[in-house]
């Protein structure tokens, strides 16, 4: 079997898994493997035949992938792929990007109307052909039409976490180019936006050509879009654009400030500069005099902002929201940091849909420097995840009690992620919830109800005496599903009134509450809990994504509940 055939199989596997809504990182792992294999200069079959060599020696090929490759080469097929192919026609995959279009409906659109692209789907909706299909109707057709643009846009922006993987490997690639004195990533990546349009990288160097030659050799580069004297743009195999600029040391701070943006932040800054007879651009800060422009700084961001008597704004705040007003009033808020986080209050185990035991999850949390963890598995309504009924939940809590007795310096809290039922009300009886240390309430079903219905369900949960926090309060899945229709202001006001906590779910696909709602919650005195919602030990690593989003919302250590020590937290929960 040829390398290209193996690579095609992995690409197809990635597509089909995506169709089924699998974890995007798993999907990406298969895509990366496909690329790697396609680019190999020697046949994989040769490596396999050589007793001295192992597939796992190839970068990015772990045990699992190696085993799959071996099966492919030996038998000519992959059982997992054949199974998926039998279940899913491969051509309808792009349709899944439309929020609300599940595999079933997408398959129907394909088989009945022959639709294979978003453009064809749009045309069919506009011609009124989709409403004729069984199970669709005019309302569904309109919803699809409304959501197609969302799908098209979603294809263009990637999750921050994905951009971060690229940044990490680029940093490594750059580390062996001696011509680069300094490398910094700017743009929306540096500001920590939840999605990234393109990556912007700045390099300090006097050897522009060498830098660009080296950049071009980055293994993910598929195409050079443009190359000038100091500026170069490439596209990666995954379709991500990377803009690189080479700058002089004396302009580095100015360039970093300029290309970090945001554009709106820069517009305000330049307006303020003009009032002081200064000019700020990507080359530096200049005083405007009768003789012309005089460079007065720009090597560092301190020099740029300092010339304006402004603090160096944390990049996360540079969105032209509150930051300039804050700077006028005094020192900026000291934003929460990953090292402030002491515990995690939303995690699952293999008792429901997690992939780690109670002990494994606790150990993973402890290894990350945390001193407490709430286990919050799903409640019974979430039958797909083997949600817990009262009996199983109480048994789990008894196990937690016994487990805690064996621990020092770490504590597992007895929690639950209790569903808010479609008709309203909690999925578990009050006398059970009363025994929990921590109760996350969340909506998984009935997400298409009216704004009034959904808001009322959440308000009821907030008023419930035993609910501690509302988990992923708006239900958004970035690029995949819009938030459900909820009056978030009413939710925040109720949380303030009943002294309940709102979650910032740190999963890079959720980041819910988002930055803007976090800021709104803070303004009403509502506390936020940043939680990973870990479903496996490695899931605790997601905490940093949540912290980044919290910083964009201007949250400080005091605004975030799980920066408290365990005794402080328990005291707070008693009130
Ligand atoms: P993205 O890539 O869509 O996620 O968002 P950004 O913010 O990274 O935007 P991008 O890549 O177009 O530009 C990077 C930064 O460069 C941007 O945040 C501010 C600066 N910039 C780019 N174009 C302009 C412009 O026309 N005017 C100003 N003032 N700044 C600009
Ligand atoms: Ca950018
Ligand atoms: Ca850019
Ligand atoms: Zn959860």
Coordinates of C-alpha atoms and ligand atoms in Angstrom, one line a residue:
X1 CA 0.0 0.0 0.0
X2 CA 1.3 3.4 -1.0
X3 CA 1.8 6.3 1.5
X4 CA -0.8 8.4 -0.3
X5 CA -3.4 5.6 0.1
X6 CA -2.6 5.4 3.8
X7 CA -2.8 9.1 4.1
X8 CA -6.1 9.2 2.3
X9 CA -7.6 6.6 4.6
X10 CA -6.7 8.8 7.7
X11 CA -8.1 11.9 6.1
X12 CA -11.3 10.0 5.4
X13 CA -11.4 8.7 8.9
X14 CA -11.0 12.3 10.2
X15 CA -13.8 13.5 8.1
X16 CA -16.2 10.8 9.2
X17 CA -15.3 11.2 12.8
X18 CA -16.0 14.9 12.5
X19 CA -19.3 14.0 10.9
X20 CA -20.1 12.0 14.0
X21 CA -19.2 15.0 16.2
X22 CA -16.0 13.4 17.7
X23 CA -13.4 15.3 19.7
X24 CA -11.7 17.8 17.3
X25 CA -8.3 17.1 18.7
X26 CA -8.7 13.4 17.9
X27 CA -9.8 14.4 14.4
X28 CA -6.8 16.7 14.1
X29 CA -4.5 13.9 15.2
X30 CA -5.6 11.8 12.2
X31 CA -5.3 14.7 9.8
X32 CA -1.8 15.4 11.1
X33 CA -0.9 11.8 10.6
X34 CA -2.2 11.9 7.1
X35 CA -0.1 14.9 6.3
X36 CA 3.0 13.4 7.8
X37 CA 2.6 10.1 5.9
X38 CA 1.9 11.9 2.6
X39 CA 5.1 13.9 3.0
X40 CA 7.4 11.0 3.9
X41 CA 10.1 10.4 1.3
X42 CA 10.2 6.7 1.9
X43 CA 7.4 4.1 1.8
X44 CA 5.8 3.2 5.1
X45 CA 5.7 -0.4 4.1
X46 CA 9.5 -0.3 4.0
X47 CA 9.8 0.9 7.5
X48 CA 7.4 -1.8 8.7
X49 CA 9.4 -4.5 6.9
X50 CA 12.6 -3.3 8.5
X51 CA 13.0 -5.1 11.9
X52 CA 15.4 -2.3 13.2
X53 CA 12.8 0.5 12.9
X54 CA 9.6 1.4 14.5
X55 CA 6.7 3.5 13.2
X56 CA 6.5 5.2 16.6
X57 CA 9.9 6.8 15.9
X58 CA 8.1 9.0 13.4
X59 CA 7.1 12.4 14.9
X60 CA 3.5 12.5 16.0
X61 CA 2.9 8.7 15.5
X62 CA 1.9 7.1 18.8
X63 CA 1.0 3.5 19.6
X64 CA -2.6 3.9 18.5
X65 CA -1.7 5.3 15.1
X66 CA 1.1 2.9 14.5
X67 CA -1.2 0.0 15.1
X68 CA -3.8 1.4 12.7
X69 CA -1.1 1.9 10.0
X70 CA 0.1 -1.7 10.5
X71 CA -3.4 -3.0 10.1
X72 CA -3.9 -0.9 6.9
X73 CA -0.6 -2.1 5.3
X74 CA -1.2 -5.7 6.3
X75 CA -4.9 -6.1 5.4
X76 CA -5.5 -3.3 3.0
X77 CA -8.3 -1.9 5.2
X78 CA -9.2 -0.4 8.5
X79 CA -12.1 -1.9 10.3
X80 CA -13.0 1.4 12.0
X81 CA -13.1 3.2 8.7
X82 CA -15.1 0.5 7.0
X83 CA -17.7 0.7 9.8
X84 CA -17.9 4.4 9.5
X85 CA -18.2 4.3 5.7
X86 CA -21.1 1.9 6.0
X87 CA -22.9 4.3 8.3
X88 CA -22.1 7.6 6.6
X89 CA -22.0 8.7 3.0
X90 CA -18.7 10.7 2.8
X91 CA -20.0 13.5 0.5
X92 CA -22.4 15.1 3.0
X93 CA -19.7 15.9 5.5
X94 CA -19.5 19.7 4.7
X95 CA -23.3 20.1 5.4
X96 CA -22.7 19.2 9.1
X97 CA -21.1 22.6 9.6
X98 CA -24.6 24.1 9.6
X99 CA -25.8 24.4 13.2
X100 CA -28.9 22.3 13.6
X101 CA -28.1 20.0 10.7
X102 CA -27.4 16.6 12.2
X103 CA -26.1 13.5 10.3
X104 CA -29.6 12.2 9.6
X105 CA -31.0 15.4 8.0
X106 CA -27.7 15.9 6.2
X107 CA -27.9 12.4 4.8
X108 CA -31.5 13.0 3.6
X109 CA -30.6 16.3 1.9
X110 CA -27.9 14.3 0.1
X111 CA -29.9 11.3 -0.9
X112 CA -33.2 13.1 -1.8
X113 CA -31.8 16.3 -3.4
X114 CA -28.3 15.4 -4.3
X115 CA -26.8 18.2 -2.2
X116 CA -23.1 18.0 -1.5
X117 CA -21.9 21.6 -0.8
X118 CA -23.0 24.5 1.3
X119 CA -23.6 26.5 -1.9
X120 CA -25.9 23.8 -3.3
X121 CA -27.7 23.7 0.1
X122 CA -28.3 27.5 0.0
X123 CA -29.6 27.3 -3.6
X124 CA -32.0 24.5 -2.7
X125 CA -33.3 26.4 0.3
X126 CA -33.8 29.6 -1.7
X127 CA -35.7 27.6 -4.4
X128 CA -38.0 26.2 -1.6
X129 CA -37.0 22.6 -2.4
X130 CA -35.9 21.8 1.1
X131 CA -39.2 22.4 2.7
X132 CA -40.8 19.8 0.5
X133 CA -38.7 17.0 2.2
X134 CA -40.3 14.9 4.8
X135 CA -39.4 16.1 8.3
X136 CA -38.2 19.5 7.1
X137 CA -40.8 22.2 6.5
X138 CA -40.6 25.9 5.9
X139 CA -39.4 26.7 9.4
X140 CA -36.4 24.3 9.2
X141 CA -35.6 25.6 5.7
X142 CA -35.5 29.2 7.0
X143 CA -33.3 28.1 10.0
X144 CA -30.9 26.4 7.6
X145 CA -30.7 29.4 5.4
X146 CA -30.1 31.6 8.5
X147 CA -27.3 29.3 9.7
X148 CA -25.4 28.7 6.4
X149 CA -23.5 31.9 6.8
X150 CA -22.5 30.8 10.3
X151 CA -21.2 27.6 8.8
X152 CA -19.2 29.4 6.1
X153 CA -17.7 31.7 8.7
X154 CA -16.9 28.9 11.0
X155 CA -14.8 27.3 8.4
X156 CA -12.6 30.3 8.4
X157 CA -11.7 30.7 12.1
X158 CA -10.0 28.2 14.2
X159 CA -10.2 27.6 18.0
X160 CA -7.5 29.5 20.0
X161 CA -6.4 26.1 21.3
X162 CA -5.7 24.9 17.8
X163 CA -3.8 28.1 16.9
X164 CA -1.8 27.5 20.1
X165 CA -0.6 24.1 18.8
X166 CA 0.6 25.8 15.6
X167 CA 2.3 28.5 17.7
X168 CA 4.1 25.9 19.8
X169 CA 5.5 24.0 16.8
X170 CA 6.4 27.2 15.0
X171 CA 8.3 28.4 18.1
X172 CA 10.2 25.1 18.0
X173 CA 10.9 25.4 14.3
X174 CA 12.2 29.0 14.8
X175 CA 14.4 28.1 17.7
X176 CA 17.0 26.7 15.4
X177 CA 17.3 29.8 13.2
X178 CA 20.2 31.9 14.5
X179 CA 19.1 34.9 12.4
X180 CA 16.1 35.4 14.7
X181 CA 16.9 37.5 17.7
X182 CA 13.4 37.5 19.0
X183 CA 10.0 36.0 18.0
X184 CA 6.6 37.1 19.3
X185 CA 3.1 36.1 18.3
X186 CA 0.7 39.0 18.0
X187 CA -2.9 39.6 16.7
X188 CA -6.0 37.9 18.1
X189 CA -3.8 35.0 19.3
X190 CA -2.0 37.2 21.8
X191 CA -5.3 38.8 22.8
X192 CA -6.6 35.4 23.6
X193 CA -9.7 35.6 21.4
X194 CA -11.8 32.4 21.4
X195 CA -11.2 32.0 17.7
X196 CA -8.3 33.1 15.4
X197 CA -8.7 34.3 11.9
X198 CA -5.0 34.2 11.0
X199 CA -1.7 34.1 13.0
X200 CA 0.6 37.2 13.1
X201 CA 4.2 36.6 14.0
X202 CA 6.9 39.2 14.5
X203 CA 10.6 38.5 14.3
X204 CA 13.4 40.8 15.2
X205 CA 16.3 40.3 12.8
X206 CA 18.7 42.0 10.5
X207 CA 18.7 39.0 8.1
X208 CA 15.2 39.2 6.6
X209 CA 16.0 36.8 3.8
X210 CA 17.4 34.1 6.1
X211 CA 14.3 34.4 8.3
X212 CA 11.9 34.0 5.5
X213 CA 13.8 31.1 3.9
X214 CA 13.6 29.3 7.3
X215 CA 9.9 30.2 7.7
X216 CA 9.1 28.6 4.3
X217 CA 10.6 25.4 5.5
X218 CA 8.1 25.0 8.4
X219 CA 6.7 21.6 7.8
X220 CA 3.0 22.7 7.8
X221 CA 3.5 25.3 5.1
X222 CA 1.6 24.3 1.9
X223 CA 1.8 27.6 0.0
X224 CA 3.6 30.9 0.0
X225 CA 0.9 33.5 -0.6
X226 CA 3.2 36.5 -0.7
X227 CA 6.8 37.4 0.0
X228 CA 8.2 40.9 0.2
X229 CA 11.3 42.5 1.8
X230 CA 10.0 42.4 5.4
X231 CA 6.6 40.7 5.1
X232 CA 5.6 37.2 4.2
X233 CA 2.4 35.3 4.3
X234 CA 1.9 31.5 4.0
X235 CA -1.0 29.1 4.2
X236 CA -0.7 25.9 6.1
X237 CA -1.9 22.5 5.1
X238 CA -4.9 23.0 7.5
X239 CA -5.7 26.3 5.7
X240 CA -4.5 28.6 8.3
X241 CA -2.8 31.8 7.1
X242 CA 0.3 33.0 8.9
X243 CA 1.6 36.5 8.5
X244 CA 5.2 37.1 9.3
X245 CA 6.9 40.5 9.7
X246 CA 10.6 41.1 10.2
X247 CA 11.3 44.3 12.2
X248 CA 14.2 46.2 13.6
X249 CA 14.9 46.0 17.3
X250 CA 14.2 49.7 17.7
X251 CA 10.7 49.2 16.3
X252 CA 9.9 45.9 18.0
X253 CA 7.7 47.3 20.7
X254 CA 5.8 49.5 18.3
X255 CA 5.3 46.7 15.9
X256 CA 4.2 44.3 18.7
X257 CA 1.7 46.9 19.9
X258 CA 0.4 47.7 16.4
X259 CA 0.0 44.0 15.3
X260 CA -1.4 42.9 18.6
X261 CA -4.3 45.3 18.0
X262 CA -7.1 45.2 18.3
X263 CA -7.8 47.5 15.4
X264 CA -10.3 49.4 17.5
X265 CA -7.9 49.7 20.5
X266 CA -5.3 51.1 18.1
X267 CA -7.7 53.6 16.7
X268 CA -8.4 55.0 20.2
X269 CA -4.7 55.0 21.0
X270 CA -3.8 56.9 17.8
X271 CA -6.5 59.4 18.6
X272 CA -5.1 60.1 22.0
X273 CA -1.6 60.4 20.5
X274 CA -2.7 63.1 18.1
X275 CA -4.0 65.2 21.0
X276 CA -0.5 65.2 22.4
X277 CA 1.1 66.0 19.1
X278 CA 2.5 62.5 18.8
X279 CA 2.2 59.9 16.1
X280 CA 2.2 56.1 16.8
X281 CA 2.6 53.6 14.1
X282 CA 4.2 50.1 13.7
X283 CA 7.7 51.7 13.5
X284 CA 7.6 53.8 16.7
X285 CA 6.4 56.8 18.5
X286 CA 7.2 60.1 16.9
X287 CA 6.9 63.7 18.1
X288 CA 5.5 66.0 15.4
X289 CA 7.6 69.2 15.3
X290 CA 8.0 72.0 12.8
X291 CA 11.1 70.3 11.4
X292 CA 9.3 67.0 10.9
X293 CA 8.9 63.7 12.8
X294 CA 11.3 62.8 15.6
X295 CA 11.5 59.2 16.8
X296 CA 11.1 59.1 20.6
X297 CA 10.7 55.4 21.3
X298 CA 9.4 52.1 20.1
X299 CA 11.8 49.3 21.2
X300 CA 9.4 48.1 23.8
X301 CA 5.6 48.3 24.4
X302 CA 6.5 50.3 27.6
X303 CA 8.0 53.0 25.4
X304 CA 4.9 53.1 23.3
X305 CA 2.3 53.3 26.1
X306 CA 4.6 55.1 28.4
X307 CA 4.8 58.0 25.9
X308 CA 1.1 58.4 26.4
X309 CA 1.3 58.0 30.2
X310 CA -0.6 54.8 29.8
X311 CA 0.1 51.4 31.4
X312 CA 1.0 48.5 29.1
X313 CA -2.4 47.0 28.8
X314 CA -2.5 43.2 29.2
X315 CA -3.2 42.1 25.6
X316 CA -6.4 40.4 26.6
X317 CA -7.9 43.8 27.5
X318 CA -7.0 45.5 24.2
X319 CA -10.5 45.5 22.7
X320 CA -11.5 49.2 23.1
X321 CA -14.0 48.2 25.8
X322 CA -13.3 49.4 29.3
X323 CA -9.5 49.5 29.3
X324 CA -8.9 53.2 28.5
X325 CA -11.5 54.3 31.1
X326 CA -9.9 52.0 33.7
X327 CA -6.5 53.5 33.0
X328 CA -7.8 57.0 33.5
X329 CA -9.3 56.0 36.9
X330 CA -6.1 54.5 38.3
X331 CA -4.1 51.2 38.1
X332 CA -5.6 48.5 35.9
X333 CA -7.2 45.5 37.6
X334 CA -4.7 42.7 38.3
X335 CA -6.1 40.0 36.1
X336 CA -6.5 36.4 37.3
X337 CA -3.6 34.0 36.4
X338 CA -3.4 30.3 36.0
X339 CA -1.2 30.0 39.1
X340 CA -4.0 31.6 41.2
X341 CA -6.3 28.6 40.5
X342 CA -6.5 26.2 43.5
X343 CA -9.2 23.8 42.5
X344 CA -11.6 22.5 39.9
X345 CA -15.3 22.3 40.5
X346 CA -16.6 20.5 37.4
X347 CA -15.3 17.1 36.3
X348 CA -16.6 13.7 35.3
X349 CA -15.5 10.1 35.9
X350 CA -16.0 6.8 34.2
X351 CA -19.1 6.4 36.4
X352 CA -20.8 8.4 33.6
X353 CA -19.2 9.6 30.4
X354 CA -15.7 10.3 31.7
X355 CA -12.6 8.3 30.8
X356 CA -10.9 8.3 34.2
X357 CA -11.6 6.7 37.5
X358 CA -12.2 8.8 40.6
X359 CA -8.7 8.1 41.7
X360 CA -7.1 8.9 38.3
X361 CA -9.0 12.2 38.1
X362 CA -8.0 13.2 41.6
X363 CA -4.4 12.3 41.0
X364 CA -4.4 14.3 37.7
X365 CA -5.8 17.3 39.5
X366 CA -3.3 17.0 42.3
X367 CA -0.4 16.7 39.8
X368 CA -1.5 20.0 38.4
X369 CA -1.0 21.7 41.7
X370 CA -4.7 21.8 42.7
X371 CA -5.8 21.1 46.2
X372 CA -9.4 20.2 45.7
X373 CA -11.7 18.8 43.0
X374 CA -15.4 18.4 42.8
X375 CA -16.6 15.3 41.0
X376 CA -19.7 16.3 39.2
X377 CA -20.9 13.5 37.0
X378 CA -24.2 13.7 35.0
X379 CA -27.6 13.1 36.5
X380 CA -30.1 10.4 35.4
X381 CA -31.8 12.5 32.7
X382 CA -28.6 12.3 30.6
X383 CA -29.2 8.6 29.8
X384 CA -26.8 8.8 26.9
X385 CA -24.0 9.3 29.4
X386 CA -25.3 6.8 31.9
X387 CA -26.4 9.6 34.2
X388 CA -26.6 8.9 37.9
X389 CA -29.8 8.1 39.8
X390 CA -30.0 8.9 43.5
X391 CA -28.8 5.4 44.5
X392 CA -25.7 5.4 42.3
X393 CA -24.9 9.0 43.2
X394 CA -25.1 8.3 47.0
X395 CA -22.9 5.2 46.4
X396 CA -20.4 7.4 44.6
X397 CA -20.4 9.9 47.4
X398 CA -19.8 7.1 49.9
X399 CA -16.8 6.1 47.9
X400 CA -15.6 9.7 47.9
X401 CA -15.8 9.8 51.7
X402 CA -13.7 6.7 52.0
X403 CA -11.3 8.0 49.4
X404 CA -10.9 11.3 51.2
X405 CA -10.0 9.5 54.4
X406 CA -6.9 8.2 52.6
X407 CA -5.8 11.6 51.4
X408 CA -3.7 14.4 52.8
X409 CA -3.4 17.9 51.3
X410 CA -6.1 17.1 48.8
X411 CA -9.9 16.9 49.0
X412 CA -12.5 15.5 46.6
X413 CA -15.8 17.4 47.0
X414 CA -19.1 15.5 46.5
X415 CA -20.8 17.1 43.5
X416 CA -23.2 16.5 40.7
X417 CA -23.9 18.1 37.4
X418 CA -27.7 18.0 37.8
X419 CA -29.8 18.5 34.6
X420 CA -32.4 21.3 34.5
X421 CA -35.4 19.3 33.1
X422 CA -37.2 20.4 30.0
X423 CA -40.3 21.2 31.9
X424 CA -38.3 23.0 34.6
X425 CA -37.1 21.7 37.9
X426 CA -34.1 19.6 38.9
X427 CA -33.4 16.1 37.8
X428 CA -32.7 14.8 41.4
X429 CA -34.7 15.1 44.6
X430 CA -34.0 18.0 47.0
X431 CA -33.0 15.6 49.9
X432 CA -30.3 14.2 47.7
X433 CA -29.0 17.5 46.4
X434 CA -28.9 18.8 50.0
X435 CA -26.1 16.3 50.7
X436 CA -23.8 17.6 48.0
X437 CA -20.8 19.9 48.6
X438 CA -21.3 21.4 45.1
X439 CA -24.2 21.3 42.7
X440 CA -23.7 22.4 39.0
X441 CA -27.0 22.9 37.3
X442 CA -27.0 22.7 33.5
X443 CA -29.2 22.5 30.5
X444 CA -28.6 19.6 28.0
X445 CA -32.1 19.0 26.7
X446 CA -34.8 21.3 25.3
X447 CA -32.2 23.8 24.0
X448 CA -34.6 25.0 21.3
X449 CA -37.3 26.2 23.6
X450 CA -38.3 29.8 23.6
X451 CA -36.2 32.5 25.3
X452 CA -38.9 32.8 28.0
X453 CA -38.9 29.1 28.7
X454 CA -35.2 28.6 28.8
X455 CA -34.7 31.7 30.9
X456 CA -37.4 30.6 33.4
X457 CA -35.8 27.1 33.7
X458 CA -32.4 28.7 34.6
X459 CA -33.9 31.3 37.0
X460 CA -35.7 28.4 38.8
X461 CA -32.4 26.6 39.1
X462 CA -30.7 29.7 40.5
X463 CA -33.5 30.1 43.1
X464 CA -33.2 26.4 44.1
X465 CA -31.7 26.3 47.6
X466 CA -29.2 23.5 46.8
X467 CA -27.8 24.7 43.5
X468 CA -24.3 26.2 43.7
X469 CA -23.5 27.2 40.2
X470 CA -25.0 27.2 36.7
X471 CA -22.7 25.3 34.3
X472 CA -22.0 26.5 30.7
X473 CA -24.8 29.0 31.1
X474 CA -25.5 29.8 27.4
X475 CA -24.8 26.4 25.9
X476 CA -22.8 27.7 23.0
X477 CA -20.4 25.4 21.1
X478 CA -18.0 27.7 19.2
X479 CA -18.3 27.2 15.5
X480 CA -20.8 24.5 15.9
X481 CA -23.9 25.6 17.8
X482 CA -25.2 29.0 18.7
X483 CA -26.0 29.7 22.3
X484 CA -29.5 28.9 23.2
X485 CA -31.9 31.8 23.5
X486 CA -31.6 33.0 27.0
X487 CA -31.9 36.4 28.7
X488 CA -28.4 36.5 30.2
X489 CA -29.0 39.8 31.9
X490 CA -31.9 38.3 33.9
X491 CA -29.7 35.3 34.7
X492 CA -26.9 37.5 36.0
X493 CA -29.3 39.6 38.1
X494 CA -30.9 36.5 39.6
X495 CA -27.4 35.1 40.4
X496 CA -26.5 38.3 42.1
X497 CA -29.7 38.3 44.1
X498 CA -29.5 34.7 45.2
X499 CA -25.7 34.8 45.6
X500 CA -25.2 32.0 43.1
X501 CA -22.1 31.3 41.0
X502 CA -21.9 31.3 37.2
X503 CA -19.4 29.0 35.4
X504 CA -16.9 29.9 32.8
X505 CA -16.5 26.5 31.2
X506 CA -12.8 26.2 30.1
X507 CA -13.3 23.7 27.3
X508 CA -11.8 25.5 24.3
X509 CA -15.0 24.7 22.3
X510 CA -17.2 26.2 24.9
X511 CA -15.6 29.1 26.8
X512 CA -19.0 29.7 28.3
X513 CA -19.6 32.3 29.8
X514 CA -17.7 34.3 27.3
X515 CA -15.6 37.3 28.1
X516 CA -18.3 39.9 27.6
X517 CA -20.8 38.0 29.9
X518 CA -18.0 37.5 32.5
X519 CA -17.5 41.3 32.6
X520 CA -21.3 41.8 32.9
X521 CA -21.4 39.2 35.8
X522 CA -18.5 41.0 37.5
X523 CA -20.2 44.3 37.2
X524 CA -23.2 42.9 39.2
X525 CA -20.9 41.3 41.8
X526 CA -21.5 37.8 40.6
X527 CA -18.7 35.3 41.3
X528 CA -17.4 33.1 38.4
X529 CA -16.0 29.6 38.7
X530 CA -13.6 28.6 36.0
X531 CA -14.0 24.9 35.5
X532 CA -12.5 22.4 33.0
X533 CA -15.5 20.0 32.8
X534 CA -12.7 17.4 32.4
X535 CA -13.8 14.1 31.0
X536 CA -10.4 12.6 31.3
X537 CA -7.2 13.3 33.3
X538 CA -5.7 15.4 30.5
X539 CA -8.8 17.5 30.5
X540 CA -7.5 19.5 33.5
X541 CA -5.0 21.1 31.1
X542 CA -7.9 23.1 29.6
X543 CA -7.9 25.4 32.7
X544 CA -5.6 27.9 30.9
X545 CA -8.1 28.5 28.1
X546 CA -10.7 29.4 30.7
X547 CA -8.3 31.7 32.5
X548 CA -7.4 33.5 29.2
X549 CA -11.1 34.1 28.6
X550 CA -11.6 35.3 32.2
X551 CA -8.8 37.8 31.7
X552 CA -10.5 39.1 28.6
X553 CA -13.5 39.7 30.8
X554 CA -11.3 41.7 33.2
X555 CA -11.7 39.2 36.1
X556 CA -9.3 39.4 39.0
X557 CA -8.4 36.6 41.5
X558 CA -11.1 37.8 43.8
X559 CA -13.8 37.5 41.1
X560 CA -13.0 33.8 40.6
X561 CA -14.3 31.4 43.2
X562 CA -11.8 28.6 42.7
X563 CA -8.8 30.8 43.5
X564 CA -10.0 30.4 47.1
X565 CA -8.2 27.9 49.4
X566 CA -10.3 25.0 50.4
X567 CA -11.2 26.4 53.9
X568 CA -12.1 29.8 52.3
X569 CA -14.3 28.0 49.7
X570 CA -16.1 25.9 52.3
X571 CA -16.8 29.0 54.3
X572 CA -18.2 30.7 51.3
X573 CA -20.4 27.7 50.5
X574 CA -21.8 27.7 54.0
X575 CA -23.2 31.2 53.6
Ligands
LIG1 P1 -8.1 37.8 13.3 O1 -6.8 37.5 12.6 O2 -9.2 38.0 12.5 O3 -8.4 36.8 14.4 O4 -7.9 39.2 14.2 P2 -6.6 40.1 14.3 O5 -6.9 41.1 15.4 O6 -5.4 39.2 14.5 O7 -6.5 40.9 13.0 P3 -5.4 40.9 11.8 O8 -4.7 39.6 11.7 O9 -6.2 41.3 10.6 O10 -4.5 42.1 12.2 C1 -3.6 42.0 13.3 C2 -3.5 43.3 14.0 O11 -2.9 44.2 13.1 C3 -4.8 43.9 14.3 O12 -5.3 43.4 15.5 C4 -4.5 45.3 14.4 C5 -3.5 45.5 13.3 N1 -4.1 46.0 12.1 C6 -4.3 45.3 11.0 N2 -4.8 46.0 10.1 C7 -5.0 47.2 10.6 C8 -5.6 48.5 10.1 O13 -6.0 48.6 9.0 N3 -5.6 49.5 11.0 C9 -5.1 49.4 12.3 N4 -5.1 50.4 13.1 N5 -4.6 48.2 12.7 C10 -4.5 47.2 11.9
LIG2 CA1 -4.6 37.7 13.0
LIG3 CA1 -3.1 39.0 9.9
LIG4 ZN1 -20.0 18.5 32.6

